[in-house]
Short mmCIF file of N, CA and C in Angstrom, two decimals:
data_model
loop_
_atom_site.label_atom_id
_atom_site.label_comp_id
_atom_site.label_asym_id
_atom_site.label_seq_id
_atom_site.Cartn_x
_atom_site.Cartn_y
_atom_site.Cartn_z
N VAL A 1 157.43 66.55 41.10
CA VAL A 1 156.01 66.56 40.80
C VAL A 1 155.21 66.17 42.03
N CYS A 2 155.67 65.26 42.79
CA CYS A 2 154.95 64.84 44.00
C CYS A 2 154.86 65.98 45.02
N GLN A 3 155.93 66.72 45.12
CA GLN A 3 155.91 67.82 46.09
C GLN A 3 154.89 68.88 45.71
N THR A 4 154.79 69.22 44.45
CA THR A 4 153.84 70.23 44.01
C THR A 4 152.41 69.77 44.29
N LYS A 5 152.14 68.52 44.00
CA LYS A 5 150.80 67.98 44.24
C LYS A 5 150.48 68.03 45.73
N ASN A 6 151.42 67.72 46.56
CA ASN A 6 151.23 67.76 48.00
C ASN A 6 150.95 69.17 48.49
N VAL A 7 151.67 70.14 47.95
CA VAL A 7 151.48 71.53 48.34
C VAL A 7 150.10 72.00 47.91
N THR A 8 149.66 71.66 46.69
CA THR A 8 148.36 72.05 46.20
C THR A 8 147.25 71.44 47.06
N THR A 9 147.40 70.20 47.43
CA THR A 9 146.42 69.53 48.28
C THR A 9 146.40 70.17 49.66
N MET A 10 147.53 70.55 50.20
CA MET A 10 147.60 71.22 51.50
C MET A 10 146.87 72.55 51.47
N SER A 11 147.07 73.32 50.43
CA SER A 11 146.43 74.62 50.39
C SER A 11 144.92 74.49 50.23
N ARG A 12 144.44 73.48 49.51
CA ARG A 12 142.99 73.27 49.42
C ARG A 12 142.42 72.86 50.76
N THR A 13 143.12 72.04 51.50
CA THR A 13 142.66 71.62 52.82
C THR A 13 142.59 72.83 53.74
N SER A 14 143.59 73.67 53.71
CA SER A 14 143.58 74.89 54.52
C SER A 14 142.44 75.80 54.10
N TYR A 15 142.23 75.89 52.79
CA TYR A 15 141.15 76.73 52.25
C TYR A 15 139.81 76.27 52.80
N TYR A 16 139.55 74.97 52.81
CA TYR A 16 138.27 74.44 53.29
C TYR A 16 138.12 74.59 54.80
N ARG A 17 139.21 74.67 55.51
CA ARG A 17 139.15 74.88 56.97
C ARG A 17 138.91 76.36 57.30
N VAL A 18 139.50 77.25 56.56
CA VAL A 18 139.43 78.67 56.85
C VAL A 18 138.16 79.30 56.29
N MET A 19 137.69 78.81 55.15
CA MET A 19 136.56 79.43 54.48
C MET A 19 135.29 79.53 55.36
N PRO A 20 134.87 78.49 56.09
CA PRO A 20 133.67 78.65 56.96
C PRO A 20 133.87 79.74 58.02
N PHE A 21 135.07 79.84 58.54
CA PHE A 21 135.37 80.88 59.52
C PHE A 21 135.22 82.26 58.90
N LEU A 22 135.75 82.45 57.70
CA LEU A 22 135.66 83.74 57.02
C LEU A 22 134.21 84.09 56.68
N VAL A 23 133.44 83.10 56.25
CA VAL A 23 132.02 83.34 55.94
C VAL A 23 131.27 83.74 57.21
N ALA A 24 131.56 83.08 58.33
CA ALA A 24 130.90 83.42 59.60
C ALA A 24 131.25 84.83 60.03
N VAL A 25 132.51 85.21 59.92
CA VAL A 25 132.92 86.56 60.27
C VAL A 25 132.21 87.58 59.40
N TYR A 26 132.11 87.29 58.12
CA TYR A 26 131.43 88.19 57.18
C TYR A 26 129.95 88.34 57.55
N LEU A 27 129.29 87.23 57.84
CA LEU A 27 127.87 87.28 58.16
C LEU A 27 127.60 88.02 59.47
N VAL A 28 128.45 87.80 60.46
CA VAL A 28 128.28 88.50 61.73
C VAL A 28 128.53 89.99 61.54
N GLY A 29 129.53 90.33 60.79
CA GLY A 29 129.86 91.73 60.55
C GLY A 29 128.80 92.46 59.76
N CYS A 30 128.06 91.74 58.93
CA CYS A 30 127.04 92.38 58.10
C CYS A 30 125.63 92.20 58.64
N ALA A 31 125.51 91.63 59.83
CA ALA A 31 124.18 91.41 60.39
C ALA A 31 123.47 92.75 60.59
N LYS A 32 122.18 92.74 60.38
CA LYS A 32 121.39 93.96 60.52
C LYS A 32 121.32 94.36 61.99
N ASP A 33 121.59 95.62 62.28
CA ASP A 33 121.49 96.13 63.64
C ASP A 33 120.02 96.39 63.93
N GLU A 34 119.50 95.69 64.91
CA GLU A 34 118.09 95.82 65.25
C GLU A 34 117.81 97.04 66.12
N GLY A 35 118.86 97.66 66.66
CA GLY A 35 118.66 98.82 67.51
C GLY A 35 118.25 98.41 68.91
N PRO A 36 117.93 99.36 69.76
CA PRO A 36 117.56 99.04 71.14
C PRO A 36 116.21 98.36 71.20
N ARG A 37 116.04 97.54 72.22
CA ARG A 37 114.75 96.85 72.40
C ARG A 37 113.69 97.81 72.92
N PHE A 38 114.11 98.82 73.66
CA PHE A 38 113.17 99.80 74.22
C PHE A 38 113.49 101.16 73.64
N VAL A 39 112.53 101.75 73.01
CA VAL A 39 112.70 103.09 72.47
C VAL A 39 111.78 104.01 73.27
N PRO A 40 112.34 104.92 74.06
CA PRO A 40 111.48 105.79 74.88
C PRO A 40 110.66 106.73 74.01
N ARG A 41 109.48 107.03 74.52
CA ARG A 41 108.62 107.98 73.82
C ARG A 41 109.25 109.36 73.88
N PRO A 42 109.14 110.11 72.82
CA PRO A 42 109.68 111.47 72.87
C PRO A 42 108.91 112.33 73.88
N VAL A 43 109.62 113.18 74.56
CA VAL A 43 109.01 114.07 75.55
C VAL A 43 108.58 115.34 74.85
N ASP A 44 107.34 115.73 75.10
CA ASP A 44 106.81 116.95 74.53
C ASP A 44 107.36 118.13 75.33
N PRO A 45 108.17 118.99 74.72
CA PRO A 45 108.77 120.09 75.47
C PRO A 45 107.76 121.11 75.97
N VAL A 46 106.57 121.13 75.37
CA VAL A 46 105.54 122.08 75.81
C VAL A 46 104.84 121.58 77.07
N GLN A 47 104.71 120.26 77.19
CA GLN A 47 104.03 119.64 78.32
C GLN A 47 104.93 119.70 79.55
N PRO A 48 104.47 120.28 80.67
CA PRO A 48 105.32 120.34 81.86
C PRO A 48 105.47 118.94 82.48
N ILE A 49 106.61 118.72 83.11
CA ILE A 49 106.84 117.45 83.80
C ILE A 49 106.03 117.50 85.09
N ASP A 50 105.28 116.44 85.34
CA ASP A 50 104.41 116.39 86.50
C ASP A 50 105.24 116.02 87.72
N SER A 51 105.55 117.01 88.53
CA SER A 51 106.29 116.75 89.75
C SER A 51 105.50 117.31 90.93
N VAL A 52 105.72 116.70 92.07
CA VAL A 52 104.99 117.09 93.27
C VAL A 52 105.83 118.08 94.07
N SER A 53 105.19 119.15 94.48
CA SER A 53 105.84 120.16 95.31
C SER A 53 105.51 119.89 96.77
N PHE A 54 106.54 119.86 97.60
CA PHE A 54 106.30 119.62 99.02
C PHE A 54 105.44 120.72 99.61
N SER A 55 105.83 121.97 99.38
CA SER A 55 105.10 123.08 100.01
C SER A 55 103.71 123.28 99.42
N ALA A 56 103.55 123.09 98.11
CA ALA A 56 102.25 123.35 97.48
C ALA A 56 101.31 122.16 97.50
N ASP A 57 101.85 120.94 97.50
CA ASP A 57 100.99 119.76 97.38
C ASP A 57 100.92 118.90 98.65
N VAL A 58 102.05 118.71 99.32
CA VAL A 58 102.10 117.79 100.46
C VAL A 58 101.74 118.47 101.77
N VAL A 59 102.29 119.65 102.01
CA VAL A 59 102.01 120.35 103.28
C VAL A 59 100.51 120.59 103.48
N PRO A 60 99.73 120.99 102.46
CA PRO A 60 98.29 121.14 102.69
C PRO A 60 97.60 119.85 103.15
N ILE A 61 98.11 118.70 102.72
CA ILE A 61 97.55 117.42 103.18
C ILE A 61 97.85 117.25 104.67
N PHE A 62 99.09 117.54 105.07
CA PHE A 62 99.45 117.45 106.48
C PHE A 62 98.64 118.43 107.31
N THR A 63 98.42 119.63 106.79
CA THR A 63 97.65 120.64 107.51
C THR A 63 96.21 120.17 107.72
N ALA A 64 95.64 119.57 106.69
CA ALA A 64 94.24 119.13 106.77
C ALA A 64 94.05 117.88 107.64
N HIS A 65 95.01 116.97 107.63
CA HIS A 65 94.80 115.68 108.29
C HIS A 65 95.68 115.41 109.51
N CYS A 66 96.83 116.03 109.60
CA CYS A 66 97.82 115.62 110.59
C CYS A 66 98.14 116.68 111.65
N TRP A 67 97.95 117.92 111.29
CA TRP A 67 98.44 119.01 112.13
C TRP A 67 97.76 119.06 113.50
N LEU A 68 96.51 118.62 113.61
CA LEU A 68 95.83 118.66 114.91
C LEU A 68 96.56 117.81 115.95
N CYS A 69 97.09 116.68 115.56
CA CYS A 69 97.80 115.81 116.50
C CYS A 69 99.31 116.04 116.49
N HIS A 70 99.81 116.71 115.46
CA HIS A 70 101.25 116.96 115.33
C HIS A 70 101.53 118.45 115.13
N PRO A 71 101.07 119.29 116.09
CA PRO A 71 101.36 120.73 115.97
C PRO A 71 102.76 121.05 116.51
N PRO A 72 103.18 122.31 116.41
CA PRO A 72 104.47 122.67 117.00
C PRO A 72 104.50 122.33 118.49
N MET A 73 105.64 121.85 118.93
CA MET A 73 105.89 121.50 120.33
C MET A 73 105.00 120.35 120.79
N ALA A 74 104.55 119.52 119.88
CA ALA A 74 103.74 118.36 120.26
C ALA A 74 104.66 117.19 120.61
N ASN A 75 104.12 116.03 120.56
CA ASN A 75 104.80 114.81 120.98
C ASN A 75 106.00 114.41 120.11
N GLY A 76 106.89 115.34 119.85
CA GLY A 76 108.11 115.01 119.15
C GLY A 76 108.08 115.12 117.64
N MET A 77 106.94 115.39 117.04
CA MET A 77 106.91 115.55 115.60
C MET A 77 106.00 116.71 115.24
N ASP A 78 106.60 117.74 114.69
CA ASP A 78 105.91 118.96 114.29
C ASP A 78 105.66 118.91 112.79
N LEU A 79 104.40 118.78 112.38
CA LEU A 79 104.07 118.74 110.96
C LEU A 79 103.50 120.07 110.47
N SER A 80 103.90 121.16 111.11
CA SER A 80 103.51 122.48 110.62
C SER A 80 104.30 122.77 109.36
N ALA A 81 103.84 123.73 108.59
CA ALA A 81 104.46 124.05 107.30
C ALA A 81 105.94 124.37 107.43
N SER A 82 106.32 125.03 108.49
CA SER A 82 107.73 125.45 108.63
C SER A 82 108.66 124.33 109.09
N SER A 83 108.12 123.26 109.68
CA SER A 83 108.98 122.23 110.26
C SER A 83 108.80 120.83 109.68
N ALA A 84 107.75 120.60 108.94
CA ALA A 84 107.41 119.24 108.51
C ALA A 84 108.54 118.54 107.77
N TYR A 85 109.16 119.20 106.81
CA TYR A 85 110.21 118.55 106.02
C TYR A 85 111.35 118.05 106.91
N GLY A 86 111.82 118.90 107.78
CA GLY A 86 112.92 118.53 108.66
C GLY A 86 112.56 117.45 109.67
N GLU A 87 111.28 117.30 109.95
CA GLU A 87 110.82 116.27 110.88
C GLU A 87 110.61 114.92 110.22
N LEU A 88 110.56 114.90 108.89
CA LEU A 88 110.19 113.66 108.19
C LEU A 88 111.31 113.01 107.38
N VAL A 89 111.96 113.74 106.52
CA VAL A 89 112.85 113.16 105.52
C VAL A 89 114.19 112.78 106.14
N ASN A 90 114.54 111.49 105.97
CA ASN A 90 115.79 110.92 106.50
C ASN A 90 115.92 111.04 108.01
N VAL A 91 114.79 111.07 108.70
CA VAL A 91 114.78 111.16 110.16
C VAL A 91 114.31 109.81 110.71
N PRO A 92 115.08 109.21 111.62
CA PRO A 92 114.65 107.93 112.20
C PRO A 92 113.34 108.08 112.98
N SER A 93 112.49 107.11 112.83
CA SER A 93 111.24 107.09 113.57
C SER A 93 111.54 106.84 115.05
N VAL A 94 110.88 107.57 115.92
CA VAL A 94 111.11 107.42 117.36
C VAL A 94 110.73 106.02 117.80
N ASN A 95 109.58 105.53 117.36
CA ASN A 95 109.09 104.22 117.79
C ASN A 95 109.63 103.06 116.96
N TRP A 96 110.10 103.33 115.76
CA TRP A 96 110.49 102.25 114.84
C TRP A 96 111.93 102.40 114.34
N ALA A 97 112.79 103.06 115.11
CA ALA A 97 114.20 103.24 114.72
C ALA A 97 114.84 101.87 114.54
N PRO A 98 115.73 101.73 113.60
CA PRO A 98 116.39 102.74 112.78
C PRO A 98 115.64 103.06 111.49
N ASN A 99 114.41 102.59 111.36
CA ASN A 99 113.64 102.89 110.15
C ASN A 99 113.37 104.39 110.06
N LEU A 100 113.44 104.90 108.83
CA LEU A 100 113.26 106.34 108.62
C LEU A 100 111.80 106.67 108.38
N ARG A 101 111.42 107.86 108.82
CA ARG A 101 110.04 108.31 108.60
C ARG A 101 109.75 108.41 107.11
N VAL A 102 110.64 109.04 106.35
CA VAL A 102 110.51 109.11 104.88
C VAL A 102 111.87 108.78 104.28
N VAL A 103 111.87 107.75 103.43
CA VAL A 103 113.07 107.35 102.69
C VAL A 103 112.90 107.88 101.27
N PRO A 104 113.66 108.92 100.88
CA PRO A 104 113.50 109.48 99.54
C PRO A 104 113.65 108.40 98.45
N GLY A 105 112.65 108.35 97.57
CA GLY A 105 112.67 107.39 96.47
C GLY A 105 112.06 106.04 96.79
N ASP A 106 111.72 105.77 98.03
CA ASP A 106 111.22 104.44 98.40
C ASP A 106 110.04 104.52 99.37
N PRO A 107 108.83 104.66 98.85
CA PRO A 107 107.66 104.75 99.74
C PRO A 107 107.49 103.52 100.63
N GLN A 108 107.75 102.33 100.09
CA GLN A 108 107.51 101.11 100.86
C GLN A 108 108.42 101.02 102.10
N ALA A 109 109.59 101.63 102.04
CA ALA A 109 110.51 101.61 103.18
C ALA A 109 110.25 102.76 104.15
N SER A 110 109.34 103.64 103.82
CA SER A 110 109.05 104.82 104.64
C SER A 110 107.97 104.51 105.67
N VAL A 111 108.27 104.83 106.93
CA VAL A 111 107.29 104.61 108.00
C VAL A 111 106.02 105.42 107.71
N LEU A 112 106.18 106.67 107.28
CA LEU A 112 105.01 107.52 106.98
C LEU A 112 104.09 106.85 105.98
N TRP A 113 104.66 106.36 104.89
CA TRP A 113 103.84 105.74 103.83
C TRP A 113 103.04 104.55 104.37
N ASN A 114 103.69 103.72 105.18
CA ASN A 114 103.00 102.56 105.74
C ASN A 114 101.92 102.98 106.72
N LYS A 115 102.18 104.03 107.49
CA LYS A 115 101.19 104.48 108.46
C LYS A 115 99.94 105.06 107.78
N ILE A 116 100.13 105.90 106.77
CA ILE A 116 98.96 106.53 106.14
C ILE A 116 98.19 105.54 105.25
N ASN A 117 98.80 104.38 104.97
CA ASN A 117 98.11 103.34 104.21
C ASN A 117 97.57 102.23 105.10
N PHE A 118 97.67 102.40 106.41
CA PHE A 118 97.16 101.44 107.38
C PHE A 118 97.67 100.02 107.12
N THR A 119 98.97 99.89 106.81
CA THR A 119 99.52 98.57 106.53
C THR A 119 99.78 97.77 107.80
N GLU A 120 99.80 98.42 108.95
CA GLU A 120 100.07 97.82 110.26
C GLU A 120 101.49 97.28 110.38
N VAL A 121 102.36 97.56 109.38
CA VAL A 121 103.76 97.18 109.49
C VAL A 121 104.40 97.94 110.65
N TYR A 122 104.01 99.20 110.81
CA TYR A 122 104.56 100.04 111.87
C TYR A 122 103.48 100.46 112.85
N GLY A 123 102.61 99.54 113.20
CA GLY A 123 101.61 99.82 114.21
C GLY A 123 100.39 100.56 113.68
N LEU A 124 99.86 101.41 114.53
CA LEU A 124 98.61 102.13 114.27
C LEU A 124 98.69 102.97 113.00
N GLY A 125 97.67 102.87 112.16
CA GLY A 125 97.59 103.69 110.95
C GLY A 125 97.24 105.13 111.28
N MET A 126 97.54 106.01 110.36
CA MET A 126 97.29 107.44 110.57
C MET A 126 96.41 108.00 109.46
N PRO A 127 95.56 108.93 109.75
CA PRO A 127 95.23 109.43 111.08
C PRO A 127 94.35 108.42 111.83
N PRO A 128 94.57 108.27 113.13
CA PRO A 128 93.82 107.26 113.88
C PRO A 128 92.36 107.61 114.05
N ASN A 129 92.06 108.92 114.10
CA ASN A 129 90.67 109.37 114.23
C ASN A 129 90.33 110.20 113.00
N GLY A 130 89.13 110.09 112.56
CA GLY A 130 88.74 110.87 111.39
C GLY A 130 88.91 110.08 110.11
N ALA A 131 88.69 110.76 109.02
CA ALA A 131 88.73 110.11 107.71
C ALA A 131 90.17 109.84 107.27
N PRO A 132 90.40 108.69 106.66
CA PRO A 132 91.73 108.44 106.11
C PRO A 132 91.97 109.33 104.89
N LEU A 133 93.20 109.41 104.46
CA LEU A 133 93.52 110.23 103.29
C LEU A 133 92.84 109.66 102.05
N SER A 134 92.45 110.53 101.16
CA SER A 134 91.82 110.08 99.91
C SER A 134 92.86 109.42 99.02
N SER A 135 92.41 108.71 98.01
CA SER A 135 93.35 108.07 97.09
C SER A 135 94.20 109.11 96.36
N ALA A 136 93.64 110.26 96.05
CA ALA A 136 94.41 111.32 95.40
C ALA A 136 95.49 111.86 96.33
N GLU A 137 95.16 112.02 97.62
CA GLU A 137 96.15 112.50 98.58
C GLU A 137 97.25 111.46 98.79
N LEU A 138 96.87 110.19 98.87
CA LEU A 138 97.86 109.13 98.99
C LEU A 138 98.78 109.10 97.77
N GLN A 139 98.19 109.27 96.59
CA GLN A 139 98.99 109.27 95.36
C GLN A 139 99.97 110.45 95.35
N THR A 140 99.52 111.59 95.83
CA THR A 140 100.40 112.77 95.90
C THR A 140 101.60 112.49 96.80
N ILE A 141 101.36 111.93 97.96
CA ILE A 141 102.45 111.65 98.89
C ILE A 141 103.36 110.55 98.33
N GLU A 142 102.77 109.54 97.72
CA GLU A 142 103.59 108.48 97.12
C GLU A 142 104.48 109.05 96.00
N ASP A 143 103.89 109.88 95.15
CA ASP A 143 104.67 110.50 94.07
C ASP A 143 105.79 111.37 94.63
N TRP A 144 105.49 112.13 95.66
CA TRP A 144 106.51 113.00 96.28
C TRP A 144 107.68 112.16 96.80
N ILE A 145 107.38 111.07 97.48
CA ILE A 145 108.45 110.22 98.01
C ILE A 145 109.23 109.58 96.86
N GLU A 146 108.52 109.05 95.86
CA GLU A 146 109.18 108.41 94.72
C GLU A 146 110.07 109.39 93.94
N GLN A 147 109.67 110.63 93.90
CA GLN A 147 110.44 111.66 93.17
C GLN A 147 111.62 112.18 93.99
N GLY A 148 111.87 111.56 95.14
CA GLY A 148 113.04 111.93 95.94
C GLY A 148 112.74 112.74 97.17
N ALA A 149 111.46 112.92 97.51
CA ALA A 149 111.05 113.66 98.72
C ALA A 149 111.80 114.98 98.82
N MET A 150 111.66 115.78 97.81
CA MET A 150 112.40 117.05 97.75
C MET A 150 111.71 118.13 98.58
N ASP A 151 112.50 119.06 99.07
CA ASP A 151 111.99 120.19 99.84
C ASP A 151 111.79 121.35 98.86
N ASN A 152 110.71 121.24 98.10
CA ASN A 152 110.43 122.27 97.06
C ASN A 152 109.07 122.89 97.26
#
């Protein structure tokens, strides 16, 4: 009789030790899934993605503001329509090497971006004579660099 009582008491003790663990496992397993913290807005398939074209959007800015001082066969940088991309993207700056003239995806690291914004990080702002670029033109160039400075 003593042994049976001891066994019954042992199993109750084990029951009281295991039961909170089982309840916790059950509660965690049944917890409500809250889903992701950020739910992106759906993209309207009819609305075109706003991307900047180098040839259609950026080159006209260079033609209007930069080409007079950076024509073909000028002081090492040709910003004509046919050569501008190859002269800018992933090309070390002559005066500020090893810094690149345009770092795709990173306007702040691009010498061009700092120059046209007159930050003085890389010396004289551009264009040095005449009107600076408008905020819309600056935004176009910033967007182009942020979008990967593509040759499109």
